[in-house]
Amino acid sequence: MQEYWYALELNRTVDVVEKFTLGEGVSRSTLTWDKESMGCFRSQGNSHVILLGVNTAEDYKKAEALQADAVMVDSPAAAKAWAK
């Protein structure tokens, strides 16, 4: 079975735009991965997930809990303290 690698943002801010007759409504929201969404994604075959934007110890712990295969950080020096 072929392996697939995906790079996904752990948290992503999005604007949800609803169009109405008299204008539009915009709501800002943050999409974030959870165990259910990760399980659904991995159920589609032999996939590996790299989570992007992991820049705090809290984010790192979440990535570990989600069983990410790898993470991308802005500061590798700061990340050394989290990965102990």
N, CA, C and O atoms as a MOPAC input file, in Angstrom:
PM7 MOZYME 1SCF
protein

 N      0.84300 1    -1.18000 1     0.00000 1
 C      0.00000 1     0.00000 1     0.00000 1
 C      0.89100 1     1.24700 1     0.00000 1
 O      1.86500 1     1.32700 1     0.74900 1
 N      0.55100 1     2.18700 1    -0.82600 1
 C      1.33100 1     3.42000 1    -0.94300 1
 C      1.14000 1     4.30100 1     0.29300 1
 O      0.03900 1     4.40300 1     0.83500 1
 N      2.22900 1     4.93200 1     0.72700 1
 C      2.16300 1     5.84400 1     1.86700 1
 C      1.85900 1     7.25500 1     1.38800 1
 O      2.30900 1     7.67200 1     0.32100 1
 N      1.09000 1     7.98200 1     2.18800 1
 C      0.77100 1     9.37100 1     1.88900 1
 C      1.16800 1    10.23700 1     3.07700 1
 O      0.92200 1     9.87800 1     4.22900 1
 N      1.78000 1    11.37500 1     2.79000 1
 C      2.18200 1    12.33600 1     3.81800 1
 C      1.38000 1    13.61300 1     3.63300 1
 O      1.24000 1    14.12000 1     2.52000 1
 N      0.85900 1    14.12300 1     4.73800 1
 C      0.06100 1    15.34700 1     4.70900 1
 C      0.59800 1    16.32000 1     5.75000 1
 O      0.93400 1    15.92000 1     6.86400 1
 N      0.67800 1    17.58500 1     5.39000 1
 C      1.06600 1    18.64500 1     6.31900 1
 C     -0.16700 1    19.51200 1     6.54900 1
 O     -0.71100 1    20.09900 1     5.61300 1
 N     -0.59700 1    19.58400 1     7.79800 1
 C     -1.83500 1    20.27700 1     8.14500 1
 C     -1.58700 1    21.21700 1     9.31700 1
 O     -0.80400 1    20.90400 1    10.21300 1
 N     -2.24600 1    22.35700 1     9.31100 1
 C     -2.11400 1    23.28900 1    10.42500 1
 C     -2.89200 1    22.76100 1    11.62700 1
 O     -4.04200 1    22.34200 1    11.49600 1
 N     -2.25900 1    22.78300 1    12.79500 1
 C     -2.93000 1    22.34000 1    14.01300 1
 C     -4.14400 1    23.21700 1    14.29800 1
 O     -5.22000 1    22.71200 1    14.61900 1
 N     -3.97000 1    24.51700 1    14.18000 1
 C     -5.05300 1    25.48300 1    14.38500 1
 C     -5.09900 1    26.40500 1    13.17800 1
 O     -4.06200 1    26.85000 1    12.68700 1
 N     -6.29500 1    26.68800 1    12.70800 1
 C     -6.44400 1    27.55100 1    11.53000 1
 C     -7.61300 1    28.50000 1    11.77000 1
 O     -8.74300 1    28.06100 1    11.98800 1
 N     -7.33800 1    29.80200 1    11.72900 1
 C     -8.39300 1    30.79700 1    11.86700 1
 C     -9.06700 1    30.99100 1    10.51400 1
 O     -8.40200 1    31.20600 1     9.50100 1
 N    -10.39000 1    30.91200 1    10.51200 1
 C    -11.16100 1    31.06600 1     9.27700 1
 C    -12.30100 1    32.05300 1     9.50700 1
 O    -12.74900 1    32.25200 1    10.63600 1
 N    -12.75600 1    32.66000 1     8.43000 1
 C    -13.94600 1    33.50300 1     8.45900 1
 C    -15.07400 1    32.75100 1     7.76700 1
 O    -14.94500 1    32.34000 1     6.61300 1
 N    -16.17200 1    32.57600 1     8.47900 1
 C    -17.36200 1    31.95200 1     7.90700 1
 C    -18.26900 1    33.08600 1     7.44500 1
 O    -18.69700 1    33.91200 1     8.25100 1
 N    -18.55800 1    33.12500 1     6.15300 1
 C    -19.35100 1    34.20900 1     5.57500 1
 C    -20.71600 1    33.66200 1     5.15300 1
 O    -20.81300 1    32.73100 1     4.35500 1
 N    -21.76000 1    34.26400 1     5.70900 1
 C    -23.13000 1    33.90400 1     5.33800 1
 C    -23.73000 1    35.06600 1     4.56600 1
 O    -23.70000 1    36.20600 1     5.02900 1
 N    -24.26600 1    34.78500 1     3.40400 1
 C    -24.86200 1    35.83600 1     2.57100 1
 C    -26.37500 1    35.82900 1     2.75200 1
 O    -27.02900 1    34.79200 1     2.64600 1
 N    -26.90800 1    37.01300 1     3.02700 1
 C    -28.33800 1    37.20600 1     3.22200 1
 C    -28.84500 1    38.21300 1     2.20500 1
 O    -28.05600 1    38.86700 1     1.52300 1
 N    -30.15500 1    38.33800 1     2.10300 1
 C    -30.75800 1    39.30000 1     1.17700 1
 C    -30.28500 1    40.72200 1     1.46700 1
 O    -30.04100 1    41.49400 1     0.53900 1
 N    -30.15600 1    41.07200 1     2.74100 1
 C    -29.79500 1    42.44400 1     3.12000 1
 C    -28.31600 1    42.61700 1     3.45800 1
 O    -27.94200 1    43.61800 1     4.06900 1
 N    -27.49400 1    41.69000 1     3.08400 1
 C    -26.06100 1    41.81600 1     3.36700 1
 C    -25.45200 1    40.47100 1     3.70600 1
 O    -25.91900 1    39.42400 1     3.25700 1
 N    -24.40600 1    40.52100 1     4.50100 1
 C    -23.75200 1    39.27900 1     4.88700 1
 C    -23.31000 1    39.34300 1     6.33700 1
 O    -23.10000 1    40.41800 1     6.89800 1
 N    -23.17700 1    38.17500 1     6.92200 1
 C    -22.68500 1    38.04900 1     8.28500 1
 C    -21.37100 1    37.30400 1     8.26100 1
 O    -21.23100 1    36.29100 1     7.57500 1
 N    -20.40500 1    37.81000 1     9.01500 1
 C    -19.08500 1    37.19000 1     9.06100 1
 C    -18.78700 1    36.78500 1    10.50000 1
 O    -18.88600 1    37.60000 1    11.41800 1
 N    -18.42600 1    35.53700 1    10.68600 1
 C    -18.05400 1    35.02200 1    11.99800 1
 C    -16.65600 1    34.43900 1    11.90800 1
 O    -16.37800 1    33.61600 1    11.03600 1
 N    -15.78000 1    34.86100 1    12.80000 1
 C    -14.42800 1    34.30900 1    12.85300 1
 C    -14.43900 1    33.07500 1    13.75100 1
 O    -15.06600 1    33.06800 1    14.81100 1
 N    -13.74600 1    32.04600 1    13.31700 1
 C    -13.69200 1    30.79900 1    14.06600 1
 C    -12.30400 1    30.18700 1    13.92800 1
 O    -11.56000 1    30.52200 1    13.00600 1
 N    -11.96200 1    29.30000 1    14.83600 1
 C    -10.68800 1    28.59200 1    14.75200 1
 C    -10.96100 1    27.10600 1    14.57900 1
 O    -11.60000 1    26.47500 1    15.42200 1
 N    -10.47300 1    26.56000 1    13.48200 1
 C    -10.56900 1    25.12100 1    13.24700 1
 C     -9.35100 1    24.47200 1    13.88100 1
 O     -8.23000 1    24.95100 1    13.71200 1
 N     -9.56200 1    23.39900 1    14.60200 1
 C     -8.44900 1    22.69900 1    15.23000 1
 C     -8.68800 1    21.19200 1    15.13900 1
 O     -9.83100 1    20.73400 1    15.14800 1
 N     -7.62200 1    20.44200 1    15.05200 1
 C     -7.72000 1    18.99500 1    14.94300 1
 C     -8.05100 1    18.39800 1    16.30200 1
 O     -7.58600 1    18.88200 1    17.33400 1
 N     -8.85700 1    17.34600 1    16.29400 1
 C     -9.14100 1    16.58800 1    17.50500 1
 C     -9.02100 1    15.10000 1    17.16300 1
 O     -8.78500 1    14.73900 1    16.01000 1
 N     -9.18700 1    14.24200 1    18.17500 1
 C     -9.00900 1    12.80200 1    17.94700 1
 C     -9.97900 1    12.26000 1    16.89500 1
 O     -9.61200 1    11.40700 1    16.08800 1
 N    -11.20400 1    12.75400 1    16.91000 1
 C    -12.20100 1    12.27400 1    15.94700 1
 C    -11.81500 1    12.64000 1    14.51200 1
 O    -11.89300 1    11.80100 1    13.61500 1
 N    -11.40300 1    13.88300 1    14.29700 1
 C    -11.03700 1    14.29400 1    12.93800 1
 C     -9.75700 1    13.60000 1    12.48000 1
 O     -9.63000 1    13.24300 1    11.30800 1
 N     -8.81300 1    13.40900 1    13.39000 1
 C     -7.57500 1    12.71500 1    13.03400 1
 C     -7.87300 1    11.24900 1    12.70400 1
 O     -7.31500 1    10.70000 1    11.75500 1
 N     -8.74600 1    10.62300 1    13.48100 1
 C     -9.12100 1     9.23500 1    13.21500 1
 C     -9.79900 1     9.07700 1    11.86400 1
 O     -9.53700 1     8.12000 1    11.13600 1
 N    -10.67100 1    10.02100 1    11.53400 1
 C    -11.35000 1     9.99500 1    10.23400 1
 C    -10.33200 1    10.14300 1     9.10300 1
 O    -10.40300 1     9.43100 1     8.10100 1
 N     -9.40200 1    11.05300 1     9.26500 1
 C     -8.38400 1    11.30300 1     8.24600 1
 C     -7.51500 1    10.06600 1     8.04500 1
 O     -7.24300 1     9.67900 1     6.90800 1
 N     -7.08100 1     9.45000 1     9.12900 1
 C     -6.19900 1     8.28500 1     9.03300 1
 C     -6.93100 1     7.03300 1     8.54100 1
 O     -6.29000 1     6.10000 1     8.05700 1
 N     -8.24700 1     6.99800 1     8.65600 1
 C     -9.00800 1     5.81700 1     8.23300 1
 C     -8.99900 1     5.63900 1     6.71600 1
 O     -9.42700 1     4.59800 1     6.21600 1
 N     -8.52800 1     6.62000 1     5.99300 1
 C     -8.55600 1     6.57700 1     4.53400 1
 C     -7.33700 1     5.89200 1     3.92300 1
 O     -7.15100 1     5.93500 1     2.70700 1
 N     -6.51600 1     5.27100 1     4.73800 1
 C     -5.37300 1     4.55200 1     4.18900 1
 C     -4.11300 1     4.79800 1     4.99000 1
 O     -4.16400 1     5.26000 1     6.13000 1
 N     -2.99000 1     4.48700 1     4.38600 1
 C     -1.69400 1     4.59100 1     5.04000 1
 C     -1.20400 1     6.04000 1     4.99500 1
 O     -0.40900 1     6.41000 1     4.13100 1
 N     -1.68600 1     6.84800 1     5.92900 1
 C     -1.35300 1     8.27200 1     5.90600 1
 C     -0.50000 1     8.65900 1     7.10100 1
 O     -0.63300 1     8.10300 1     8.19200 1
 N      0.36800 1     9.61400 1     6.87300 1
 C      1.21400 1    10.19100 1     7.91100 1
 C      0.89600 1    11.67500 1     7.97600 1
 O      0.70400 1    12.32400 1     6.94800 1
 N      0.84200 1    12.21100 1     9.19600 1
 C      0.42800 1    13.59700 1     9.37400 1
 C      1.52800 1    14.39800 1    10.05700 1
 O      2.02900 1    14.02200 1    11.11700 1
 N      1.89100 1    15.50700 1     9.42800 1
 C      2.79700 1    16.49200 1    10.00800 1
 C      1.93000 1    17.68200 1    10.39500 1
 O      1.22300 1    18.23200 1     9.55100 1
 N      1.97700 1    18.08300 1    11.66100 1
 C      1.18700 1    19.23200 1    12.10000 1
 C      2.05600 1    20.48100 1    12.10300 1
 O      3.14600 1    20.49900 1    12.67500 1
 N      1.55600 1    21.51700 1    11.45700 1
 C      2.25900 1    22.79600 1    11.33800 1
 C      1.76400 1    23.77000 1    12.40000 1
 O      0.65000 1    23.63800 1    12.90700 1
 N      2.60000 1    24.74400 1    12.73000 1
 C      2.18900 1    25.79600 1    13.66200 1
 C      2.15700 1    25.34300 1    15.10400 1
 O      1.38600 1    25.87300 1    15.90300 1
 N      2.97700 1    24.37500 1    15.44700 1
 C      3.06700 1    23.90500 1    16.83000 1
 C      4.13700 1    24.76100 1    17.51000 1
 O      5.33000 1    24.48300 1    17.38800 1
 N      3.70400 1    25.80300 1    18.22700 1
 C      4.65600 1    26.78900 1    18.74300 1
 C      4.57400 1    27.02500 1    20.24100 1
 O      5.17600 1    27.96900 1    20.75300 1
 N      3.83000 1    26.17200 1    20.95300 1
 C      3.77800 1    26.26200 1    22.41400 1
 C      3.84000 1    24.85300 1    22.98500 1
 O      3.60000 1    23.87200 1    22.28100 1
 N      4.16400 1    24.76700 1    24.26200 1
 C      4.18500 1    23.46300 1    24.92100 1
 C      2.79600 1    22.82900 1    24.88800 1
 O      2.67100 1    21.61400 1    24.73400 1
 N      1.75700 1    23.64500 1    25.03300 1
 C      0.38000 1    23.14100 1    24.98100 1
 C      0.07100 1    22.54100 1    23.60900 1
 O     -0.51900 1    21.46500 1    23.51600 1
 N      0.47000 1    23.24100 1    22.54700 1
 C      0.26600 1    22.71900 1    21.19100 1
 C      1.03500 1    21.41500 1    20.99500 1
 O      0.53200 1    20.48300 1    20.36700 1
 N      2.25200 1    21.35000 1    21.53000 1
 C      3.06900 1    20.14700 1    21.38400 1
 C      2.39600 1    18.95500 1    22.07200 1
 O      2.35500 1    17.85600 1    21.52000 1
 N      1.87100 1    19.18100 1    23.27900 1
 C      1.17600 1    18.10700 1    23.99600 1
 C     -0.05500 1    17.64400 1    23.21700 1
 O     -0.35700 1    16.45200 1    23.17000 1
 N     -0.75700 1    18.59300 1    22.61200 1
 C     -1.92800 1    18.23700 1    21.80900 1
 C     -1.51000 1    17.40300 1    20.59700 1
 O     -2.16800 1    16.41600 1    20.26700 1
 N     -0.41600 1    17.79500 1    19.93100 1
 C      0.08100 1    17.04400 1    18.78000 1
 C      0.47600 1    15.62300 1    19.18700 1
 O      0.23200 1    14.67000 1    18.44700 1
 N      1.08600 1    15.48700 1    20.36200 1
 C      1.42300 1    14.15600 1    20.87000 1
 C      0.16400 1    13.32900 1    21.10500 1
 O      0.10400 1    12.15800 1    20.72900 1
 N     -0.84500 1    13.94500 1    21.73000 1
 C     -2.09500 1    13.23800 1    22.01200 1
 C     -2.78700 1    12.80500 1    20.72000 1
 O     -3.44800 1    11.76700 1    20.68200 1
 N     -2.63300 1    13.60200 1    19.66800 1
 C     -3.22700 1    13.27100 1    18.37100 1
 C     -2.38100 1    12.27100 1    17.58600 1
 O     -2.77400 1    11.83200 1    16.50500 1
 N     -1.22300 1    11.91300 1    18.13000 1
 C     -0.29100 1    10.96600 1    17.51500 1
 C      0.19600 1    11.43800 1    16.15200 1
 O      0.26400 1    10.66600 1    15.19500 1
 N      0.53500 1    12.73400 1    16.08600 1
 C      1.11900 1    13.27600 1    14.85500 1
 C      2.45200 1    12.58200 1    14.59900 1
 O      3.17700 1    12.25400 1    15.53900 1
 N      2.76900 1    12.36100 1    13.34300 1
 C      4.03400 1    11.72300 1    12.98900 1
 C      5.20500 1    12.68600 1    13.11000 1
 O      6.34200 1    12.26500 1    13.32300 1
 N      4.92600 1    13.97700 1    12.97400 1
 C      5.96500 1    15.00500 1    13.09500 1
 C      5.27600 1    16.34800 1    13.31500 1
 O      4.07800 1    16.49700 1    13.07400 1
 N      6.05400 1    17.31600 1    13.77600 1
 C      5.54100 1    18.68200 1    13.93500 1
 C      6.53600 1    19.65400 1    13.32200 1
 O      7.72800 1    19.36400 1    13.21900 1
 N      6.03100 1    20.80800 1    12.91800 1
 C      6.87500 1    21.90500 1    12.43200 1
 C      6.69900 1    23.06400 1    13.40000 1
 O      5.57700 1    23.44300 1    13.73600 1
 N      7.82400 1    23.62600 1    13.84900 1
 C      7.80100 1    24.71800 1    14.82300 1
 C      8.52600 1    25.92700 1    14.25900 1
 O      9.33900 1    25.79700 1    13.34400 1
 N      8.23400 1    27.11000 1    14.80600 1
 C      8.94700 1    28.31700 1    14.40000 1
 C     10.32400 1    28.39000 1    15.05200 1
 O     11.27000 1    28.90500 1    14.45600 1
 N     10.43800 1    27.87000 1    16.29000 1
 C     11.69600 1    27.95800 1    17.02400 1
 C     12.12400 1    26.58100 1    17.53500 1
 O     11.64500 1    26.13500 1    18.57800 1
 N     13.01700 1    25.90600 1    16.81600 1
 C     13.50800 1    24.61500 1    17.29600 1
 C     14.17800 1    24.71900 1    18.67000 1
 O     14.10500 1    23.78300 1    19.46600 1
 N     14.82600 1    25.84700 1    18.95000 1
 C     15.47800 1    26.02600 1    20.25400 1
 C     14.44200 1    26.00000 1    21.37600 1
 O     14.65900 1    25.35400 1    22.40100 1
 N     13.32800 1    26.69000 1    21.19300 1
 C     12.26900 1    26.69200 1    22.20700 1
 C     11.62200 1    25.31400 1    22.31600 1
 O     11.24900 1    24.88700 1    23.40900 1
 N     11.49100 1    24.62700 1    21.20000 1
 C     10.82800 1    23.32400 1    21.18500 1
 C     11.61600 1    22.26500 1    21.94700 1
 O     11.03100 1    21.29000 1    22.41700 1
 N     12.91600 1    22.43200 1    22.07700 1
 C     13.71900 1    21.45800 1    22.82600 1
 C     13.21100 1    21.30500 1    24.25100 1
 O     13.24600 1    20.20800 1    24.80900 1
 N     12.74100 1    22.39700 1    24.84200 1
 C     12.24000 1    22.34900 1    26.21500 1
 C     10.92300 1    21.57800 1    26.30400 1
 O     10.64400 1    20.95400 1    27.32800 1
 N     10.11400 1    21.61300 1    25.25100 1
 C      8.81400 1    20.94000 1    25.28600 1
 C      8.94900 1    19.44200 1    25.10900 1
 O      8.16700 1    18.68000 1    25.67800 1
 N      9.91600 1    19.01100 1    24.34100 1
 C     10.00400 1    17.61500 1    23.89900 1
 C     10.78000 1    16.73100 1    24.86300 1
 O     11.36600 1    15.73000 1    24.45200 1
 N     10.78900 1    17.08700 1    26.11900 1
 C     11.53800 1    16.27900 1    27.09500 1
 C     10.71000 1    15.15100 1    27.62200 1
 O     11.18300 1    14.37300 1    28.45000 1

